[in-house]
Coordinates of C-alpha atoms in Angstrom, one line a residue:
Chain A
M26 CA -2.9 -32.1 1.5
S27 CA 1.1 -31.7 1.7
S28 CA 3.1 -32.9 -1.2
L29 CA 6.1 -33.4 1.0
K30 CA 7.8 -36.5 1.4
L31 CA 9.7 -37.5 4.5
P32 CA 12.2 -40.1 4.8
Q33 CA 11.1 -43.3 7.0
S34 CA 13.3 -42.5 9.6
V35 CA 14.3 -38.8 9.9
P36 CA 18.0 -38.1 10.8
S37 CA 18.5 -36.1 14.0
P38 CA 18.7 -32.1 13.4
A39 CA 22.6 -32.6 14.3
E40 CA 23.3 -34.9 11.5
D41 CA 21.5 -33.0 9.1
A42 CA 23.3 -29.9 10.3
E43 CA 26.5 -31.6 9.9
L44 CA 25.7 -33.1 6.2
L45 CA 24.8 -29.6 5.3
H46 CA 28.1 -28.2 6.7
K47 CA 30.0 -30.7 4.7
A48 CA 27.8 -29.9 1.5
F49 CA 29.3 -26.4 1.6
A50 CA 32.8 -27.4 2.4
G51 CA 35.8 -27.5 -0.1
W52 CA 35.7 -26.3 -4.0
G53 CA 32.2 -27.1 -5.0
T54 CA 28.8 -27.4 -3.3
D55 CA 27.0 -30.5 -3.1
E56 CA 23.7 -29.2 -4.3
H57 CA 22.4 -32.9 -4.6
L58 CA 22.9 -33.3 -0.8
I59 CA 21.3 -29.9 0.0
I60 CA 18.3 -31.1 -2.1
S61 CA 18.0 -34.6 -0.4
I62 CA 18.1 -33.2 3.1
L63 CA 16.3 -29.8 2.9
A64 CA 13.5 -30.7 0.6
H65 CA 12.3 -33.8 2.6
R66 CA 12.0 -31.9 6.1
N67 CA 8.9 -30.5 7.4
A68 CA 8.7 -26.7 8.6
S69 CA 9.6 -27.7 12.3
Q70 CA 12.3 -30.3 11.3
R71 CA 13.9 -27.3 9.3
R72 CA 13.6 -24.9 12.2
L73 CA 15.4 -27.3 14.4
I74 CA 18.4 -27.9 11.7
R75 CA 18.6 -24.1 11.5
H76 CA 18.7 -23.8 15.2
V77 CA 21.3 -26.7 15.5
Y78 CA 23.3 -25.2 12.5
A79 CA 23.5 -21.7 14.2
E80 CA 24.6 -23.2 17.5
T81 CA 27.2 -25.5 16.0
Y82 CA 28.8 -23.4 13.2
G83 CA 27.9 -19.9 14.6
E84 CA 26.2 -18.8 11.3
D85 CA 22.7 -18.9 10.2
L86 CA 22.1 -21.8 7.7
L87 CA 20.3 -19.1 5.6
K88 CA 23.6 -17.2 5.3
S89 CA 25.6 -20.2 4.3
L90 CA 23.1 -21.2 1.6
D91 CA 23.0 -17.6 0.3
K92 CA 26.8 -17.7 -0.1
E93 CA 27.1 -21.2 -1.8
L94 CA 24.1 -21.1 -4.1
S95 CA 22.9 -18.8 -6.7
S96 CA 20.0 -17.8 -9.2
D97 CA 16.3 -19.6 -9.0
F98 CA 17.7 -22.5 -7.1
E99 CA 19.1 -20.4 -4.5
S100 CA 15.8 -18.4 -4.2
T101 CA 13.7 -21.5 -3.9
V102 CA 15.9 -23.2 -1.3
L103 CA 16.2 -19.9 0.8
L104 CA 12.1 -19.5 0.7
W105 CA 11.7 -23.0 1.4
T106 CA 13.9 -23.2 4.3
L107 CA 12.3 -20.0 6.0
E108 CA 9.6 -20.7 8.3
P109 CA 6.0 -20.4 6.7
A110 CA 5.3 -17.0 8.5
E111 CA 8.7 -15.5 8.0
R112 CA 8.7 -16.6 4.2
D113 CA 5.2 -14.9 3.7
A114 CA 6.3 -11.6 5.8
Y115 CA 9.4 -11.5 3.3
L116 CA 7.2 -11.8 0.1
A117 CA 4.7 -9.5 1.3
N118 CA 7.4 -6.9 2.2
E119 CA 9.1 -7.4 -1.2
A120 CA 5.7 -6.9 -2.7
T121 CA 5.0 -3.7 -1.2
K122 CA 8.2 -2.3 -2.7
R123 CA 7.3 -3.3 -6.3
F124 CA 4.2 -2.4 -8.4
T125 CA 1.3 -3.7 -10.0
S126 CA 2.1 -7.5 -10.1
S127 CA 2.9 -7.2 -6.5
N128 CA -0.7 -6.4 -5.7
W129 CA -1.5 -10.0 -6.5
V130 CA 1.2 -11.5 -4.2
L131 CA -0.4 -9.3 -1.3
M132 CA -3.9 -10.5 -2.3
E133 CA -2.8 -14.1 -2.4
I134 CA -1.1 -14.1 1.0
A135 CA -4.3 -12.3 2.7
C136 CA -6.7 -14.5 1.0
T137 CA -5.3 -18.1 0.9
R138 CA -3.7 -18.2 4.4
S139 CA -6.1 -19.1 7.4
S140 CA -6.6 -16.1 10.2
I141 CA -4.1 -17.4 12.4
D142 CA -1.6 -18.0 9.8
L143 CA -2.2 -14.3 8.7
L144 CA -1.9 -12.9 12.3
A145 CA 1.5 -15.0 12.5
I146 CA 2.8 -13.2 9.2
K147 CA 1.8 -9.7 10.5
R148 CA 3.6 -10.3 14.0
V149 CA 6.6 -11.5 12.3
Y150 CA 6.4 -8.3 10.0
H151 CA 6.3 -6.2 13.1
S152 CA 9.5 -7.6 14.3
Q153 CA 11.3 -8.0 11.1
Y154 CA 10.5 -4.7 9.5
K155 CA 9.5 -2.5 12.6
K156 CA 6.2 -1.6 11.1
S157 CA 3.0 -3.0 10.2
L158 CA 2.0 -4.8 7.0
E159 CA -1.2 -2.7 6.8
E160 CA 0.6 0.5 6.8
D161 CA 3.0 -0.6 4.1
V162 CA 0.4 -1.7 1.9
A163 CA -1.8 1.2 2.6
Y164 CA 1.3 3.7 1.9
H165 CA 2.5 1.7 -1.3
T166 CA -0.8 1.4 -2.8
S167 CA -3.5 3.7 -4.3
G168 CA -6.8 4.3 -5.9
D169 CA -9.1 1.0 -6.1
F170 CA -6.2 -1.2 -5.3
R171 CA -5.6 0.3 -1.9
K172 CA -9.5 0.2 -1.4
L173 CA -9.4 -3.5 -2.0
L174 CA -5.9 -4.5 -0.4
V175 CA -5.9 -2.6 2.7
P176 CA -9.2 -4.4 4.2
L177 CA -8.1 -7.6 2.6
V178 CA -4.6 -7.7 4.7
S179 CA -6.2 -6.3 7.6
S180 CA -9.2 -8.6 8.1
F181 CA -9.3 -11.3 10.7
R182 CA -12.0 -13.4 9.3
Y183 CA -14.1 -15.7 11.4
E184 CA -13.5 -19.3 10.3
G185 CA -16.3 -21.2 11.5
P186 CA -18.8 -23.2 9.2
E187 CA -21.8 -21.0 10.0
V188 CA -23.7 -19.7 7.1
N189 CA -26.5 -17.3 7.3
T190 CA -28.6 -17.9 4.3
M191 CA -30.8 -14.8 4.4
L192 CA -27.7 -12.5 4.7
A193 CA -26.1 -14.5 1.7
K194 CA -29.2 -13.7 -0.4
S195 CA -29.1 -10.2 0.4
E196 CA -25.4 -9.8 -0.1
A197 CA -25.4 -11.5 -3.3
K198 CA -28.2 -9.2 -4.4
I199 CA -25.8 -6.2 -3.4
L200 CA -23.0 -7.8 -5.3
H201 CA -24.9 -8.1 -8.4
D202 CA -26.5 -4.8 -8.3
K203 CA -23.0 -3.2 -7.8
I204 CA -21.4 -5.1 -10.5
S205 CA -24.6 -4.2 -12.9
E206 CA -23.8 -0.5 -12.2
K207 CA -20.0 -1.4 -13.0
A208 CA -19.5 -0.1 -9.5
Y209 CA -16.6 -2.5 -8.7
S210 CA -14.8 -1.0 -6.3
D211 CA -18.1 0.3 -4.3
E212 CA -17.4 -0.1 -0.7
E213 CA -20.4 -2.6 -0.3
V214 CA -18.6 -5.0 -2.6
I215 CA -15.2 -4.4 -0.8
R216 CA -16.8 -4.8 2.6
I217 CA -18.3 -8.3 1.5
L218 CA -15.3 -9.7 0.2
A219 CA -13.0 -8.4 2.8
T220 CA -15.0 -9.2 6.0
R221 CA -17.1 -12.3 5.5
S222 CA -15.9 -15.8 6.3
K223 CA -15.1 -17.8 3.6
A224 CA -18.0 -20.2 4.3
Q225 CA -20.2 -17.1 4.2
L226 CA -18.6 -15.9 1.1
G227 CA -19.1 -19.2 -0.6
A228 CA -22.8 -19.3 0.2
T229 CA -23.2 -15.6 -1.1
L230 CA -21.4 -16.3 -4.3
N231 CA -23.6 -19.6 -4.7
Q232 CA -26.5 -17.6 -4.2
Y233 CA -25.3 -15.1 -7.0
N234 CA -24.9 -18.0 -9.5
D235 CA -28.5 -19.3 -8.4
H236 CA -30.3 -16.2 -8.8
F237 CA -28.5 -14.0 -11.4
G238 CA -27.7 -16.7 -14.2
N239 CA -23.9 -16.2 -14.1
S240 CA -21.2 -16.8 -11.7
I241 CA -19.8 -13.7 -10.1
N242 CA -16.4 -14.2 -12.1
K243 CA -18.3 -14.3 -15.4
D244 CA -20.0 -10.9 -14.5
L245 CA -16.6 -9.6 -13.5
K246 CA -15.2 -10.3 -16.9
A247 CA -16.8 -7.1 -18.8
D248 CA -13.3 -5.8 -19.4
S249 CA -11.1 -8.8 -19.7
K250 CA -8.0 -6.1 -19.6
D251 CA -9.0 -4.2 -16.7
D252 CA -6.4 -4.9 -14.1
F253 CA -8.5 -4.1 -11.0
L254 CA -11.3 -6.5 -12.5
K255 CA -8.5 -9.2 -12.9
L256 CA -7.5 -8.7 -9.4
L257 CA -11.2 -8.8 -8.1
R258 CA -11.8 -12.2 -10.0
A259 CA -8.5 -13.5 -8.5
T260 CA -9.7 -12.6 -5.1
T261 CA -13.0 -14.4 -5.3
K262 CA -11.0 -17.4 -6.6
C263 CA -8.6 -17.1 -3.7
L264 CA -11.2 -17.0 -1.2
T265 CA -13.5 -19.6 -2.2
C266 CA -11.2 -22.3 -4.5
P267 CA -7.6 -21.5 -3.9
E268 CA -6.4 -24.5 -5.6
K269 CA -7.9 -23.3 -9.0
Y270 CA -6.3 -20.1 -8.5
F271 CA -2.7 -21.8 -7.8
E272 CA -3.4 -24.0 -10.8
K273 CA -3.8 -21.0 -13.2
L274 CA -1.0 -19.3 -11.7
L275 CA 1.4 -22.1 -12.3
R276 CA -0.1 -22.7 -15.7
Q277 CA 0.4 -19.0 -16.8
S278 CA 4.0 -18.9 -15.3
I279 CA 5.2 -22.2 -16.9
R280 CA 3.5 -21.2 -20.5
K281 CA 5.1 -17.9 -20.5
L282 CA 7.7 -17.5 -23.3
G283 CA 10.6 -17.9 -20.6
T284 CA 8.9 -19.2 -17.3
D285 CA 8.0 -16.6 -14.7
E286 CA 10.3 -18.3 -12.2
S287 CA 9.3 -16.1 -9.2
A288 CA 5.5 -17.0 -9.4
L289 CA 6.6 -20.7 -9.9
T290 CA 8.8 -20.6 -6.9
R291 CA 6.5 -18.7 -4.8
V292 CA 3.8 -21.3 -5.4
V293 CA 5.7 -24.3 -4.9
T294 CA 7.5 -23.2 -1.8
T295 CA 4.5 -21.6 -0.2
R296 CA 1.9 -24.5 -1.1
T297 CA 4.1 -27.6 -0.7
E298 CA 3.2 -28.2 2.9
Y299 CA -0.5 -27.1 2.6
D300 CA -2.4 -28.1 -0.5
M301 CA -0.1 -29.0 -3.3
E302 CA -1.7 -32.4 -4.0
R303 CA -5.0 -30.8 -4.6
I304 CA -3.4 -28.2 -6.7
K305 CA -1.5 -31.0 -8.7
E306 CA -4.8 -32.7 -9.3
E307 CA -6.5 -29.7 -10.4
Y308 CA -3.5 -28.9 -12.6
Q309 CA -3.6 -32.2 -14.3
R310 CA -7.3 -31.8 -14.9
R311 CA -7.0 -28.7 -16.6
N312 CA -3.8 -29.5 -18.6
T313 CA -3.9 -32.8 -19.2
V314 CA -0.4 -33.2 -18.4
T315 CA 0.9 -33.8 -14.9
L316 CA 2.5 -30.7 -13.0
E317 CA 5.6 -32.9 -12.8
C318 CA 5.9 -33.1 -16.4
A319 CA 5.0 -29.5 -16.9
I320 CA 7.8 -28.4 -14.6
A321 CA 10.5 -30.8 -15.7
G322 CA 9.6 -29.5 -19.2
D323 CA 10.2 -25.9 -18.5
T324 CA 13.0 -25.8 -16.0
S325 CA 16.3 -27.5 -15.7
G326 CA 19.1 -28.6 -13.4
D327 CA 19.2 -28.1 -9.6
Y328 CA 16.2 -25.8 -9.9
E329 CA 14.2 -28.4 -11.4
K330 CA 15.3 -31.2 -8.9
M331 CA 14.3 -29.0 -6.0
L332 CA 10.7 -28.0 -7.6
L333 CA 10.1 -31.8 -8.2
A334 CA 11.4 -32.9 -5.1
L335 CA 8.9 -30.4 -3.2
I336 CA 6.2 -31.3 -5.3
G337 CA 6.7 -35.1 -4.1
H338 CA 8.1 -36.5 -7.4
G339 CA 10.7 -39.5 -6.5
D340 CA 11.5 -40.8 -3.1
A341 CA 12.6 -39.2 0.0
Chain B
M24 CA -1.0 2.4 36.5
S25 CA -3.7 0.4 37.9
S26 CA -5.9 1.8 40.9
L27 CA -6.8 -1.8 42.1
K28 CA -6.0 -2.5 45.6
L29 CA -5.4 -6.0 46.4
P30 CA -5.5 -7.2 50.1
Q31 CA -2.1 -8.0 51.7
S32 CA -2.7 -11.7 51.9
V33 CA -5.2 -12.7 49.2
P34 CA -7.6 -15.4 50.3
S35 CA -7.6 -18.7 47.9
P36 CA -10.0 -18.8 45.2
A37 CA -12.1 -21.3 46.9
E38 CA -12.5 -19.2 50.1
D39 CA -13.8 -16.3 47.8
A40 CA -16.1 -18.5 45.9
E41 CA -17.7 -19.7 49.2
L42 CA -18.1 -16.2 50.5
L43 CA -19.5 -15.1 47.2
H44 CA -21.9 -18.1 47.4
K45 CA -22.7 -16.9 51.0
A46 CA -23.5 -13.5 49.9
F47 CA -26.2 -14.7 47.5
A48 CA -27.9 -16.9 50.0
G49 CA -30.9 -16.3 52.1
W50 CA -33.5 -13.5 51.8
G51 CA -31.1 -10.6 50.9
T52 CA -27.9 -10.1 49.1
D53 CA -24.7 -8.9 51.0
E54 CA -23.6 -6.4 48.4
H55 CA -20.9 -5.0 50.7
L56 CA -19.4 -8.4 50.7
I57 CA -19.5 -8.9 47.0
I58 CA -17.7 -5.4 46.8
S59 CA -15.2 -6.3 49.2
I60 CA -14.1 -9.5 47.3
L61 CA -14.5 -8.7 43.7
A62 CA -13.6 -5.0 43.5
H63 CA -10.1 -6.1 45.1
R64 CA -9.2 -8.9 43.0
N65 CA -7.2 -8.6 39.7
A66 CA -8.2 -10.2 36.3
S67 CA -6.5 -13.6 36.9
Q68 CA -7.7 -13.9 40.3
R69 CA -11.4 -13.2 39.1
R70 CA -10.8 -15.9 36.6
L71 CA -9.9 -18.4 39.1
I72 CA -13.0 -17.5 41.4
R73 CA -15.3 -17.8 38.3
H74 CA -13.6 -21.3 37.6
V75 CA -13.8 -22.7 41.2
Y76 CA -17.5 -21.2 41.7
A77 CA -18.4 -22.9 38.5
E78 CA -16.9 -26.1 39.4
T79 CA -18.2 -26.0 43.2
Y80 CA -21.7 -24.8 42.6
G81 CA -22.5 -25.7 39.1
E82 CA -23.3 -22.3 38.0
D83 CA -21.3 -19.5 36.2
L84 CA -20.6 -16.7 38.8
L85 CA -21.8 -14.2 36.3
K86 CA -25.1 -15.9 36.3
S87 CA -25.5 -15.8 40.0
L88 CA -24.5 -12.2 40.1
D89 CA -27.1 -11.3 37.5
K90 CA -29.9 -13.0 39.5
E91 CA -29.1 -11.2 42.5
L92 CA -28.3 -7.7 41.7
S93 CA -29.7 -4.8 39.7
S94 CA -29.4 -1.6 37.6
D95 CA -26.1 0.3 37.5
F96 CA -24.5 -1.7 40.4
E97 CA -25.2 -5.1 38.6
S98 CA -24.0 -3.9 35.4
T99 CA -20.8 -2.6 36.8
V100 CA -20.1 -5.9 38.8
L101 CA -20.8 -8.0 35.7
L102 CA -18.6 -5.9 33.4
W103 CA -15.9 -5.7 35.9
T104 CA -16.2 -9.7 36.7
L105 CA -15.6 -10.4 32.8
E106 CA -12.1 -11.2 31.5
P107 CA -11.0 -8.0 29.7
A108 CA -11.1 -9.4 26.4
E109 CA -14.4 -10.8 26.8
R110 CA -15.8 -7.5 28.3
D111 CA -14.4 -5.7 25.5
A112 CA -15.8 -8.1 23.0
Y113 CA -19.2 -7.7 24.8
L114 CA -19.1 -3.8 24.6
A115 CA -18.1 -4.0 21.0
N116 CA -21.0 -6.3 20.3
E117 CA -23.5 -4.2 22.0
A118 CA -22.1 -1.0 20.1
T119 CA -22.5 -2.5 16.8
K120 CA -26.2 -2.9 17.5
R121 CA -26.9 0.5 18.5
F122 CA -26.2 3.7 16.7
T123 CA -24.2 7.1 16.7
S124 CA -22.9 7.1 20.1
S125 CA -22.0 3.5 19.9
N126 CA -19.2 4.8 17.2
W127 CA -17.2 6.1 20.2
V128 CA -17.1 3.0 22.0
L129 CA -15.9 1.1 18.8
M130 CA -13.3 3.9 18.1
E131 CA -12.2 3.7 21.9
I132 CA -11.9 -0.1 21.8
A133 CA -9.9 0.3 18.7
C134 CA -7.5 2.9 19.7
T135 CA -6.9 2.5 23.5
R136 CA -6.3 -1.0 23.7
S137 CA -2.9 -2.6 22.7
S138 CA -2.4 -4.6 19.4
I139 CA -2.1 -7.5 21.4
D140 CA -5.3 -7.0 23.6
L141 CA -7.1 -5.8 20.5
L142 CA -6.6 -9.1 19.0
A143 CA -7.6 -11.2 21.9
I144 CA -10.8 -9.3 21.9
K145 CA -11.3 -10.4 18.1
R146 CA -10.8 -13.8 19.0
V147 CA -13.2 -13.8 21.8
Y148 CA -15.4 -12.1 19.2
H149 CA -15.2 -14.9 16.9
S150 CA -15.9 -17.6 19.6
Q151 CA -18.7 -15.8 21.3
Y152 CA -20.7 -14.3 18.3
K153 CA -19.5 -16.7 15.5
K154 CA -18.4 -13.8 13.1
S155 CA -15.7 -11.3 13.3
L156 CA -15.7 -7.8 14.7
E157 CA -14.6 -6.3 11.5
E158 CA -17.7 -7.8 9.6
D159 CA -20.2 -6.5 12.2
V160 CA -18.7 -2.9 12.3
A161 CA -18.6 -2.7 8.5
Y162 CA -22.3 -4.2 8.2
H163 CA -23.6 -1.7 10.8
T164 CA -21.8 1.4 9.9
S165 CA -21.9 3.4 6.7
G166 CA -20.5 6.7 5.1
D167 CA -17.6 8.6 6.7
F168 CA -18.1 6.5 9.9
R169 CA -17.6 3.3 8.3
K170 CA -14.5 4.5 6.4
L171 CA -12.9 5.4 9.7
L172 CA -14.0 2.8 12.0
V173 CA -13.4 -0.4 9.8
P174 CA -9.7 0.3 9.5
L175 CA -9.4 1.3 13.2
V176 CA -10.9 -2.0 14.5
S177 CA -9.0 -4.1 11.7
S178 CA -5.5 -2.7 12.3
F179 CA -2.7 -4.8 13.8
R180 CA -0.5 -1.5 14.6
Y181 CA 3.1 -1.9 15.0
E182 CA 4.0 -0.9 18.7
G183 CA 7.6 -0.3 18.8
P184 CA 9.3 3.0 19.6
E185 CA 11.0 3.7 16.3
V186 CA 10.1 6.9 14.7
N187 CA 10.9 8.0 11.1
T188 CA 11.0 12.0 11.1
M189 CA 10.9 12.5 7.3
L190 CA 7.9 10.4 7.2
A191 CA 6.4 12.1 10.2
K192 CA 7.1 15.4 8.4
S193 CA 5.5 14.4 4.8
E194 CA 2.4 12.9 6.6
A195 CA 1.9 16.1 8.7
K196 CA 1.6 18.0 5.6
I197 CA -0.8 15.6 4.0
L198 CA -2.9 15.7 7.0
H199 CA -2.7 19.6 6.9
D200 CA -3.6 19.8 3.1
K201 CA -6.5 17.7 3.6
I202 CA -8.0 19.3 6.6
S203 CA -7.3 22.8 4.8
E204 CA -9.6 21.5 2.0
K205 CA -11.8 19.9 4.5
A206 CA -11.2 16.7 2.8
Y207 CA -11.7 15.0 6.5
S208 CA -12.7 11.7 5.6
D209 CA -10.1 11.6 2.5
E210 CA -8.4 8.1 2.3
E211 CA -5.0 9.6 3.1
V212 CA -6.1 11.0 6.5
I213 CA -7.8 7.7 7.4
R214 CA -4.7 5.5 6.4
I215 CA -2.5 7.6 8.4
L216 CA -4.6 7.4 11.5
A217 CA -5.7 3.8 11.2
T218 CA -2.2 2.3 10.1
R219 CA 0.8 4.0 11.7
S220 CA 1.8 3.2 15.0
K221 CA 1.1 5.4 18.1
A222 CA 4.8 6.5 18.2
Q223 CA 4.8 7.5 14.6
L224 CA 1.4 9.1 14.9
G225 CA 2.7 11.2 17.9
A226 CA 5.6 12.5 15.9
T227 CA 3.6 13.4 13.0
L228 CA 1.1 15.2 15.2
N229 CA 4.1 16.8 16.8
Q230 CA 5.2 17.9 13.5
Y231 CA 1.9 19.3 12.5
N232 CA 1.7 21.3 15.5
D233 CA 5.3 22.7 14.8
H234 CA 4.9 23.6 11.3
F235 CA 1.3 24.9 11.1
G236 CA 0.7 26.9 14.2
N237 CA -2.1 24.8 15.5
S238 CA -2.9 21.3 17.0
I239 CA -4.4 19.0 14.7
N240 CA -7.6 19.0 17.0
K241 CA -7.8 22.8 16.8
D242 CA -8.0 22.5 13.1
L243 CA -10.5 19.9 13.4
K244 CA -12.6 22.1 15.1
A245 CA -14.0 23.9 12.2
D246 CA -17.4 22.8 12.9
S247 CA -18.0 21.7 16.7
K248 CA -21.2 20.3 15.8
D249 CA -20.2 17.9 13.2
D250 CA -20.4 14.4 14.6
F251 CA -17.7 13.1 12.2
L252 CA -15.3 15.8 13.2
K253 CA -15.9 15.3 17.0
L254 CA -15.1 11.4 16.4
L255 CA -11.9 12.4 14.3
R256 CA -10.8 14.5 17.3
A257 CA -11.5 11.8 19.8
T258 CA -9.5 9.3 17.6
T259 CA -6.5 11.4 17.6
K260 CA -6.9 11.7 21.5
C261 CA -7.3 8.2 22.0
L262 CA -4.2 7.2 20.0
T263 CA -1.9 9.7 21.4
C264 CA -3.0 10.9 25.1
P265 CA -5.7 8.2 26.0
E266 CA -6.0 9.5 29.6
K267 CA -7.1 12.9 28.3
Y268 CA -9.9 11.4 26.4
F269 CA -10.9 9.3 29.4
E270 CA -10.9 12.3 31.6
K271 CA -13.3 14.3 29.3
L272 CA -15.5 11.4 29.0
L273 CA -15.5 11.2 32.8
R274 CA -16.0 14.8 33.0
Q275 CA -18.9 14.8 30.6
S276 CA -20.7 11.9 31.9
I277 CA -20.6 13.1 35.6
R278 CA -21.7 16.6 34.7
K279 CA -24.5 15.7 32.4
L280 CA -27.9 16.4 34.1
G281 CA -28.5 13.0 35.2
T282 CA -25.3 11.1 35.0
D283 CA -24.3 9.0 32.0
E284 CA -23.9 5.7 33.9
S285 CA -23.1 3.9 30.9
A286 CA -20.1 5.6 30.0
L287 CA -19.0 6.2 33.6
T288 CA -19.4 2.3 34.2
R289 CA -17.4 1.5 30.9
V290 CA -14.5 3.7 31.7
V291 CA -14.4 2.7 35.2
T292 CA -14.5 -1.1 34.7
T293 CA -12.0 -1.0 31.5
R294 CA -9.7 1.3 32.8
T295 CA -9.0 0.3 36.5
E296 CA -6.5 -2.4 35.8
Y297 CA -4.5 -0.1 33.1
D298 CA -4.1 3.5 33.7
M299 CA -6.9 4.6 36.1
E300 CA -4.4 6.5 38.1
R301 CA -3.0 8.3 35.4
I302 CA -6.7 9.5 34.3
K303 CA -7.4 10.3 38.1
E304 CA -4.4 12.6 38.1
E305 CA -5.6 14.3 34.7
Y306 CA -9.1 14.6 36.2
Q307 CA -8.0 16.5 39.1
R308 CA -5.7 18.6 37.3
R309 CA -8.7 19.5 34.8
N310 CA -11.6 19.9 37.3
T311 CA -9.8 20.8 40.6
V312 CA -11.6 18.2 42.5
T313 CA -10.7 14.5 42.7
L314 CA -12.5 12.0 40.6
E315 CA -13.3 10.4 43.8
C316 CA -15.3 13.4 45.1
A317 CA -16.8 13.7 41.7
I318 CA -18.2 10.1 41.5
A319 CA -19.2 10.3 45.4
G320 CA -21.3 13.7 44.4
D321 CA -23.1 12.1 41.5
T322 CA -23.8 8.5 42.4
S323 CA -25.2 6.7 45.4
G324 CA -25.4 3.3 47.0
D325 CA -23.7 0.2 46.1
Y326 CA -23.0 1.6 42.7
E327 CA -21.0 4.4 44.2
K328 CA -19.2 2.1 46.5
M329 CA -18.2 -0.3 43.7
L330 CA -17.1 2.5 41.7
L331 CA -15.1 4.1 44.3
A332 CA -13.5 0.7 45.3
L333 CA -12.4 0.3 41.7
I334 CA -10.8 3.5 41.3
G335 CA -8.7 2.8 44.5
H336 CA -10.6 4.7 47.3
G337 CA -10.2 3.1 50.5
D338 CA -8.6 0.1 51.9
A339 CA -8.6 -3.4 50.3

């Protein structure tokens, strides 16, 4: 469930565009006004505002925001204002340019978006970057990471609820055999994780748990420092219980000595309109404090205000 | 270019549906009438006829055709009447159930359809078979064939004309190095073939030719009996000059002692509305005889008439 709070009566896109334009005028910038508008409009409303703004003032709203804002507040507002597919294509493209940690961003986008949403991202990627997401991921990764990430970003998974129990049993056994042999990047492991529907995979991991006494993620903890194993565990989480994955990512990025703003910003801007309520619930269960309190304790200023508005704190 | 011939004035779908229904009535079946209608309607016209037929007579046209027709003529009419994406999903699904030669069908569909068409096939696959094309291909293949086929069917290639010459040079060298080492199924070879746009790949293979003295397919002929090498050569052909691939497939299926009807039927029904004119040109250039003559010399009866009508022989 989305954490977004919309006003009872939403102003017209023209009114919003005009107010935003006023917020940029003169010496200072009215950050409060920007938050009060953009953090309380859904994706299609923001698209309309951007459209009207460009028509009226001859400049992309994102460009104006880019000129007026700075640092973490800026990146949050910019990421949020983008359309979901545009935003994910941007995040994925940035990730292909960096190393190690960026593998997580690619896996996260590939595994937690729906097939249709992932496809929309790939289309935007074509038109924005004049190449495919798959080729960039394949080109910029290597070894076991490539073996896992390329099929993950390439798959167009079936999304129906059908489950084949016999298949779940036999593939749970394959997974267990390979993990016992420490053949973590075996092509059968990758095939099962990368191509099966989330429903089927859920059934397979339940069979794993029932028949072999441990959850797959426990068995994948053989070496807690191994980066590939970490990514594999995160993959199974993203595919079967994304809210737990996001809770942990938030927890780690807030607890870090110096918050990891890029992860915090990414999770908040990408999940607000999808499952943020579910993630907040999970966060409170795991950390005793609410996500609101944790964010408020660890961030400040307009960045804090923007994040809190997005996760549904206060009124629209 | 399509070889389909449409009548100057196309009857309404209702008239066509009525005539088809009459063709099935009484003792015999009027095959001539069936050909005269279905072999001269394009995909959207056939869809409308099927729609009206089902509404009027309470039965899917395909089911009626299935009852009335038989053998190669039947499979040609049925395949042709299906929508392109439905037809390819069906062919791909059948291919995942069989062995060896079916690898070719999967590669052919993955490499000669546009990204958007391949995507439409994957959507139909989801709704028809309640699973994804990728998972079936991954499940039913193994070894080097799986390594190549899964990425080929999974990719959503960029289709723009942009070419990066530096990249083409460096990847031509990678291909040449790997082929020299006989590392034909090396992950870099697969990555390049499976993810690069067709334009980029064309440039890379041209660089290969220019810098290493041979075309890649010549270098891939080291062992002319090796099935994986054969499939690799067919893959580069499908990606860069599909008409040559189809010409050869037609030539081989017609020349065989006993025509290979399944390949012949597949090429004619799947290419008629796309590039059959180009394939016919290539066929005549390579075999001196026209494709019409070759088909007429090797097939007979209604099957022959249907194929000839589809490749544009005679009037609508």
